[in-house]
mmCIF file of C-alpha atoms in Angstrom:
data_model
loop_
_atom_site.group_PDB
_atom_site.id
_atom_site.type_symbol
_atom_site.label_atom_id
_atom_site.label_comp_id
_atom_site.label_asym_id
_atom_site.label_seq_id
_atom_site.Cartn_x
_atom_site.Cartn_y
_atom_site.Cartn_z
ATOM 1 C CA MET Z 1385 128.057 62.384 85.616
ATOM 2 C CA SER Z 1386 126.743 65.832 86.494
ATOM 3 C CA ALA Z 1387 123.169 66.915 87.081
ATOM 4 C CA ALA Z 1388 123.851 70.633 87.122
ATOM 5 C CA GLY Z 1389 122.134 73.094 84.822
ATOM 6 C CA PRO Z 1390 118.962 72.645 82.729
ATOM 7 C CA SER Z 1391 119.160 68.837 83.072
ATOM 8 C CA SER Z 1392 118.460 69.156 86.806
ATOM 9 C CA ALA Z 1393 115.008 68.549 88.221
ATOM 10 C CA LEU Z 1394 116.004 70.312 91.445
ATOM 11 C CA GLU Z 1395 119.149 72.274 92.168
ATOM 12 C CA VAL Z 1396 120.197 74.259 95.231
ATOM 13 C CA ARG Z 1397 123.000 76.782 95.077
ATOM 14 C CA ARG Z 1398 124.855 77.897 98.208
ATOM 15 C CA LEU Z 1399 121.683 77.300 100.219
ATOM 16 C CA THR Z 1400 121.891 78.424 103.843
ATOM 17 C CA VAL Z 1401 118.997 78.114 106.306
ATOM 18 C CA SER Z 1402 119.039 78.642 110.058
ATOM 19 C CA TYR Z 1403 116.714 78.275 113.027
ATOM 20 C CA GLY Z 1404 117.587 81.233 115.191
ATOM 21 C CA SER Z 1405 121.346 81.136 115.672
ATOM 22 C CA ARG Z 1406 121.664 77.472 114.710
ATOM 23 C CA PRO Z 1407 122.427 76.678 111.055
ATOM 24 C CA ALA Z 1408 120.306 73.858 109.617
ATOM 25 C CA LEU Z 1409 121.938 74.047 106.173
ATOM 26 C CA TRP Z 1410 125.216 75.769 105.403
ATOM 27 C CA ASP Z 1411 126.286 76.789 101.902
ATOM 28 C CA VAL Z 1412 124.824 73.648 100.282
ATOM 29 C CA ASP Z 1413 125.337 73.012 96.570
ATOM 30 C CA ALA Z 1414 123.471 70.003 95.200
ATOM 31 C CA SER Z 1415 121.551 68.953 92.118
ATOM 32 C CA PHE Z 1416 119.229 66.092 91.252
ATOM 33 C CA PRO Z 1417 118.849 64.912 87.641
ATOM 34 C CA ARG Z 1418 115.636 64.752 85.675
ATOM 35 C CA GLY Z 1419 114.080 61.339 85.264
ATOM 36 C CA ALA Z 1420 115.919 59.895 88.272
ATOM 37 C CA LEU Z 1421 114.895 58.470 91.626
ATOM 38 C CA SER Z 1422 117.059 60.504 93.996
ATOM 39 C CA ALA Z 1423 117.533 60.437 97.751
ATOM 40 C CA ILE Z 1424 118.677 62.827 100.464
ATOM 41 C CA VAL Z 1425 120.361 60.952 103.315
ATOM 42 C CA GLY Z 1426 122.236 61.885 106.451
ATOM 43 C CA PRO Z 1427 122.097 61.678 110.243
ATOM 44 C CA ASN Z 1428 119.318 63.140 112.371
ATOM 45 C CA GLY Z 1429 119.459 66.922 112.295
ATOM 46 C CA ALA Z 1430 121.399 66.978 109.032
ATOM 47 C CA GLY Z 1431 118.915 69.343 107.351
ATOM 48 C CA LYS Z 1432 117.267 66.847 105.001
ATOM 49 C CA SER Z 1433 113.674 67.966 105.546
ATOM 50 C CA THR Z 1434 114.796 71.579 105.792
ATOM 51 C CA LEU Z 1435 116.233 71.412 102.287
ATOM 52 C CA LEU Z 1436 112.930 70.260 100.767
ATOM 53 C CA LYS Z 1437 110.882 72.792 102.717
ATOM 54 C CA ALA Z 1438 113.200 75.624 101.726
ATOM 55 C CA ALA Z 1439 113.072 74.516 98.083
ATOM 56 C CA VAL Z 1440 109.283 74.877 97.941
ATOM 57 C CA GLY Z 1441 109.140 78.098 99.939
ATOM 58 C CA LEU Z 1442 107.900 76.707 103.255
ATOM 59 C CA LEU Z 1443 110.948 78.063 105.072
ATOM 60 C CA PRO Z 1444 112.818 81.347 104.617
ATOM 61 C CA VAL Z 1445 116.423 81.090 103.454
ATOM 62 C CA ASP Z 1446 119.361 83.109 104.716
ATOM 63 C CA ALA Z 1447 121.287 82.836 101.464
ATOM 64 C CA GLY Z 1448 121.324 80.964 98.188
ATOM 65 C CA GLN Z 1449 118.500 79.736 96.009
ATOM 66 C CA ALA Z 1450 116.647 76.710 94.701
ATOM 67 C CA LEU Z 1451 115.963 76.037 91.030
ATOM 68 C CA ILE Z 1452 113.272 73.762 89.633
ATOM 69 C CA GLU Z 1453 114.052 72.551 86.136
ATOM 70 C CA GLY Z 1454 116.461 75.456 85.755
ATOM 71 C CA GLN Z 1455 114.004 78.142 86.880
ATOM 72 C CA PRO Z 1456 113.923 79.979 90.226
ATOM 73 C CA ALA Z 1457 111.705 77.896 92.493
ATOM 74 C CA SER Z 1458 109.469 80.844 93.377
ATOM 75 C CA ALA Z 1459 108.478 81.119 89.712
ATOM 76 C CA ALA Z 1460 108.174 77.380 89.055
ATOM 77 C CA LEU Z 1461 106.108 75.994 91.930
ATOM 78 C CA ASP Z 1462 103.565 74.676 89.436
ATOM 79 C CA ARG Z 1463 106.343 72.315 88.289
ATOM 80 C CA VAL Z 1464 106.789 70.629 91.671
ATOM 81 C CA SER Z 1465 104.627 68.697 94.142
ATOM 82 C CA TYR Z 1466 105.548 68.170 97.787
ATOM 83 C CA VAL Z 1467 104.570 65.327 100.127
ATOM 84 C CA PRO Z 1468 105.181 66.274 103.792
ATOM 85 C CA GLN Z 1469 106.162 64.061 106.698
ATOM 86 C CA ARG Z 1470 103.394 62.049 108.312
ATOM 87 C CA ASP Z 1471 103.563 64.011 111.573
ATOM 88 C CA ALA Z 1472 102.653 67.180 109.662
ATOM 89 C CA VAL Z 1473 99.186 65.769 108.892
ATOM 90 C CA ASP Z 1474 96.127 65.832 111.175
ATOM 91 C CA TRP Z 1475 94.898 62.273 110.685
ATOM 92 C CA ASP Z 1476 91.741 62.953 112.735
ATOM 93 C CA PHE Z 1477 90.527 65.673 110.383
ATOM 94 C CA PRO Z 1478 87.167 64.631 108.861
ATOM 95 C CA ILE Z 1479 88.285 64.368 105.255
ATOM 96 C CA THR Z 1480 88.025 61.458 102.858
ATOM 97 C CA VAL Z 1481 90.666 59.886 100.681
ATOM 98 C CA ARG Z 1482 89.143 61.389 97.551
ATOM 99 C CA GLU Z 1483 88.968 64.854 99.101
ATOM 100 C CA VAL Z 1484 92.676 64.692 99.965
ATOM 101 C CA VAL Z 1485 93.544 63.846 96.360
ATOM 102 C CA GLU Z 1486 91.218 66.592 95.099
ATOM 103 C CA MET Z 1487 93.496 69.098 96.863
ATOM 104 C CA GLY Z 1488 96.020 68.352 94.152
ATOM 105 C CA ARG Z 1489 93.692 70.002 91.633
ATOM 106 C CA TYR Z 1490 93.042 73.187 93.624
ATOM 107 C CA ARG Z 1491 95.678 75.190 91.760
ATOM 108 C CA SER Z 1492 93.955 74.323 88.489
ATOM 109 C CA ALA Z 1493 90.467 74.931 89.907
ATOM 110 C CA GLY Z 1494 91.280 78.444 91.126
ATOM 111 C CA TRP Z 1495 90.429 80.164 94.390
ATOM 112 C CA VAL Z 1496 86.813 78.891 94.425
ATOM 113 C CA ARG Z 1497 88.158 75.303 94.447
ATOM 114 C CA ARG Z 1498 85.264 74.072 92.348
ATOM 115 C CA LEU Z 1499 86.468 71.046 90.435
ATOM 116 C CA ARG Z 1500 85.388 70.604 86.846
ATOM 117 C CA PRO Z 1501 84.635 67.196 85.304
ATOM 118 C CA PRO Z 1502 88.168 66.933 83.832
ATOM 119 C CA ASP Z 1503 89.629 67.589 87.305
ATOM 120 C CA ARG Z 1504 87.457 64.875 88.838
ATOM 121 C CA GLU Z 1505 88.542 62.487 86.113
ATOM 122 C CA ILE Z 1506 92.200 63.183 86.906
ATOM 123 C CA VAL Z 1507 91.540 62.538 90.611
ATOM 124 C CA GLY Z 1508 89.927 59.202 89.763
ATOM 125 C CA GLU Z 1509 92.844 58.239 87.528
ATOM 126 C CA CYS Z 1510 95.370 59.042 90.247
ATOM 127 C CA LEU Z 1511 93.496 56.999 92.832
ATOM 128 C CA GLU Z 1512 93.434 54.068 90.428
ATOM 129 C CA ARG Z 1513 97.124 54.461 89.699
ATOM 130 C CA VAL Z 1514 98.120 54.062 93.345
ATOM 131 C CA GLY Z 1515 95.536 51.356 94.043
ATOM 132 C CA MET Z 1516 93.392 53.462 96.377
ATOM 133 C CA ALA Z 1517 90.187 53.855 94.333
ATOM 134 C CA PRO Z 1518 88.297 51.309 96.507
ATOM 135 C CA PHE Z 1519 89.020 53.492 99.565
ATOM 136 C CA ALA Z 1520 87.942 56.819 98.046
ATOM 137 C CA GLY Z 1521 85.167 57.422 100.579
ATOM 138 C CA ARG Z 1522 87.145 56.386 103.665
ATOM 139 C CA GLN Z 1523 88.333 58.900 106.258
ATOM 140 C CA ILE Z 1524 92.082 59.380 105.843
ATOM 141 C CA GLY Z 1525 92.914 58.431 109.435
ATOM 142 C CA ARG Z 1526 91.345 54.981 109.024
ATOM 143 C CA LEU Z 1527 94.040 53.840 106.606
ATOM 144 C CA SER Z 1528 97.279 51.957 107.231
ATOM 145 C CA GLY Z 1529 100.608 53.770 107.004
ATOM 146 C CA GLY Z 1530 101.295 52.481 103.510
ATOM 147 C CA GLN Z 1531 97.807 53.389 102.323
ATOM 148 C CA ARG Z 1532 98.141 56.916 103.683
ATOM 149 C CA GLN Z 1533 101.366 57.417 101.769
ATOM 150 C CA ARG Z 1534 99.719 56.147 98.589
ATOM 151 C CA VAL Z 1535 96.982 58.755 99.028
ATOM 152 C CA PHE Z 1536 99.478 61.593 99.362
ATOM 153 C CA ILE Z 1537 101.396 60.342 96.356
ATOM 154 C CA ALA Z 1538 98.086 60.361 94.467
ATOM 155 C CA ARG Z 1539 97.531 63.967 95.573
ATOM 156 C CA ALA Z 1540 100.983 64.858 94.258
ATOM 157 C CA LEU Z 1541 100.238 63.069 90.976
ATOM 158 C CA ALA Z 1542 96.984 64.998 90.653
ATOM 159 C CA GLN Z 1543 98.980 68.217 90.479
ATOM 160 C CA ARG Z 1544 100.469 66.958 87.207
ATOM 161 C CA ALA Z 1545 103.858 68.362 88.220
ATOM 162 C CA PRO Z 1546 106.969 66.756 86.691
ATOM 163 C CA VAL Z 1547 109.031 67.019 89.900
ATOM 164 C CA MET Z 1548 107.962 65.312 93.134
ATOM 165 C CA LEU Z 1549 109.577 65.874 96.550
ATOM 166 C CA LEU Z 1550 108.757 63.393 99.328
ATOM 167 C CA ASP Z 1551 109.796 63.931 102.938
ATOM 168 C CA GLU Z 1552 110.333 60.625 104.805
ATOM 169 C CA PRO Z 1553 107.485 58.843 102.951
ATOM 170 C CA PHE Z 1554 108.407 55.435 104.392
ATOM 171 C CA ALA Z 1555 108.382 56.337 108.090
ATOM 172 C CA GLY Z 1556 106.058 53.923 109.883
ATOM 173 C CA VAL Z 1557 105.530 51.855 106.729
ATOM 174 C CA ASP Z 1558 106.192 48.099 106.763
ATOM 175 C CA ALA Z 1559 108.850 46.613 104.467
ATOM 176 C CA ARG Z 1560 106.348 45.140 102.017
ATOM 177 C CA SER Z 1561 104.500 48.445 101.604
ATOM 178 C CA GLU Z 1562 107.783 50.304 101.236
ATOM 179 C CA SER Z 1563 108.897 47.971 98.450
ATOM 180 C CA ALA Z 1564 105.579 48.431 96.635
ATOM 181 C CA LEU Z 1565 105.800 52.216 96.971
ATOM 182 C CA LEU Z 1566 109.349 52.177 95.632
ATOM 183 C CA ASP Z 1567 108.154 50.151 92.655
ATOM 184 C CA LEU Z 1568 105.519 52.834 92.041
ATOM 185 C CA LEU Z 1569 108.079 55.646 92.283
ATOM 186 C CA ARG Z 1570 110.374 53.806 89.878
ATOM 187 C CA GLU Z 1571 107.509 53.452 87.415
ATOM 188 C CA LEU Z 1572 106.814 57.195 87.650
ATOM 189 C CA CYS Z 1573 110.470 57.943 86.878
ATOM 190 C CA GLU Z 1574 110.418 55.604 83.892
ATOM 191 C CA GLN Z 1575 107.431 57.576 82.616
ATOM 192 C CA GLY Z 1576 109.377 60.829 82.780
ATOM 193 C CA GLY Z 1577 108.949 61.992 86.358
ATOM 194 C CA SER Z 1578 111.744 63.237 88.615
ATOM 195 C CA ILE Z 1579 111.549 62.249 92.276
ATOM 196 C CA VAL Z 1580 113.580 63.316 95.304
ATOM 197 C CA VAL Z 1581 113.015 61.405 98.563
ATOM 198 C CA VAL Z 1582 114.292 62.024 102.073
ATOM 199 C CA HIS Z 1583 115.268 58.565 103.307
ATOM 200 C CA HIS Z 1584 117.028 57.240 106.412
ATOM 201 C CA ASP Z 1585 118.093 53.756 105.296
ATOM 202 C CA ILE Z 1586 121.307 53.817 103.294
ATOM 203 C CA GLY Z 1587 121.066 50.141 102.395
ATOM 204 C CA ILE Z 1588 117.736 50.689 100.629
ATOM 205 C CA VAL Z 1589 119.004 53.842 98.939
ATOM 206 C CA ARG Z 1590 122.020 51.987 97.565
ATOM 207 C CA ALA Z 1591 119.795 49.170 96.292
ATOM 208 C CA ARG Z 1592 116.874 51.107 94.860
ATOM 209 C CA PHE Z 1593 117.918 54.683 94.030
ATOM 210 C CA ASP Z 1594 119.908 56.264 91.202
ATOM 211 C CA TRP Z 1595 121.341 59.372 92.820
ATOM 212 C CA ALA Z 1596 121.943 60.659 96.338
ATOM 213 C CA LEU Z 1597 122.893 63.744 98.300
ATOM 214 C CA LEU Z 1598 124.772 62.856 101.484
ATOM 215 C CA LEU Z 1599 124.111 65.709 103.872
ATOM 216 C CA ASN Z 1600 125.196 66.788 107.322
ATOM 217 C CA VAL Z 1601 124.333 70.501 107.437
ATOM 218 C CA ARG Z 1602 126.885 70.835 104.628
ATOM 219 C CA ALA Z 1603 126.834 68.709 101.480
ATOM 220 C CA VAL Z 1604 129.279 65.838 101.941
ATOM 221 C CA SER Z 1605 128.781 64.344 98.474
ATOM 222 C CA CYS Z 1606 126.227 64.345 95.670
ATOM 223 C CA GLY Z 1607 126.087 62.025 92.667
ATOM 224 C CA PRO Z 1608 125.343 58.438 91.607
ATOM 225 C CA VAL Z 1609 124.748 56.353 94.725
ATOM 226 C CA ALA Z 1610 127.835 54.166 94.300
ATOM 227 C CA GLU Z 1611 130.018 57.277 94.422
ATOM 228 C CA SER Z 1612 128.145 59.553 96.809
ATOM 229 C CA LEU Z 1613 127.582 56.794 99.385
ATOM 230 C CA ALA Z 1614 131.067 55.322 99.313
ATOM 231 C CA VAL Z 1615 132.322 54.117 102.689
ATOM 232 C CA ALA Z 1616 134.735 57.028 103.159
ATOM 233 C CA LYS Z 1617 131.942 59.528 102.505
ATOM 234 C CA LEU Z 1618 129.597 57.753 104.924
ATOM 235 C CA ARG Z 1619 132.244 57.836 107.645
ATOM 236 C CA GLN Z 1620 132.711 61.547 107.047
ATOM 237 C CA ALA Z 1621 128.980 62.299 107.240
ATOM 238 C CA TYR Z 1622 128.071 60.099 110.175
ATOM 239 C CA ALA Z 1623 131.264 60.402 112.211
ATOM 240 C CA GLY Z 1624 130.584 57.177 114.088
ATOM 241 C CA ILE Z 1625 126.818 57.621 114.323
ATOM 242 C CA ALA Z 1626 125.188 54.329 113.317
ATOM 243 C CA GLU Z 1627 121.683 55.023 114.607
ATOM 244 C CA GLY Z 1628 119.102 55.359 111.859
ATOM 245 C CA MET Z 1629 121.373 54.096 109.103
ATOM 246 C CA GLY Z 1630 119.938 50.608 108.810
ATOM 247 C CA GLU Z 1631 121.845 47.531 109.995
ATOM 248 C CA GLU Z 1632 123.505 46.780 106.654
ATOM 249 C CA ALA Z 1633 124.800 50.307 106.110
ATOM 250 C CA ALA Z 1634 126.003 50.620 109.701
ATOM 251 C CA ALA Z 1635 127.980 47.406 109.225
ATOM 252 C CA TRP Z 1636 129.595 48.782 106.054
ATOM 253 C CA ILE Z 1637 131.192 51.732 107.805
ATOM 254 C CA GLY Z 1638 132.051 49.851 110.987
#
C-alpha cells in the first residue's frame, strides 16, 4: 500500500531541517494517506514536531518540500489546520473557550477579524461536536488537559480544512480522555478527514492508528502500522532506548 502522490494528505520529499549545525531531519521521504488516522513516532529528539512545523511553514527548511493534498504546502495552507503542543500555549492569557475556537475562522473573516453570523454558527457547531459548548465562556486555563485539547481540536475544525496535524495532543491527558479524543479523531476520519498525530506511545499507535512514520532524524519506515512498527524496525529506530515508548511496546522490542 502506498500513500504517495495525489492520494496523500501530507507528503514530505527529501525534507532536511537543522538547528544551527545540528540536523533535526535529514533527507526524509514520507507520505500519509487521505482519510487515515496516521501517527509520527520515534524517540525524543527524532524530529517529530519539527516535521509538522516545517510542513506548515513555522520552521525554515534546508532542503526538500512538503505537499498538502498534492500541492506545495506554501500554496495550500488553507487545506490544513495545525494544533501545537500544550507548552506552546499561554494558558494564563485572558481568553475564553469560544474566543479560542473563533480564531479558526479568522482566515475566512479577513484581516479585520470580524466574524459574520455564518462564522459564529460554525464556531458553535464545532464546540458542540467536541462536547465543549457548555464551557464556551470559561477562561481556557481553567480547563482540564483533555478539555483543553478538545478546544484546540474545535479550533482546527472551525478552519474547515480537510487535513489536520496535531503535535503531541495527548501529553498530560489521562487515559480515559485520550481514548475519547481518539474516538473523536476516528469519527473525523470516517467523515472524510485526514489526520496526522505526533504520538509517543507505540502500543496505542498500533492499536488505534492506520498508518505510521517511524522517525529518528531519518525516516526508518513509513506505511501501515503492522509493517512500519514491526519489531525489527522499532529496534532500528530506538537502538535500545525504551523510555517514552510505553510499557507494552518496550517489552516487544526487549
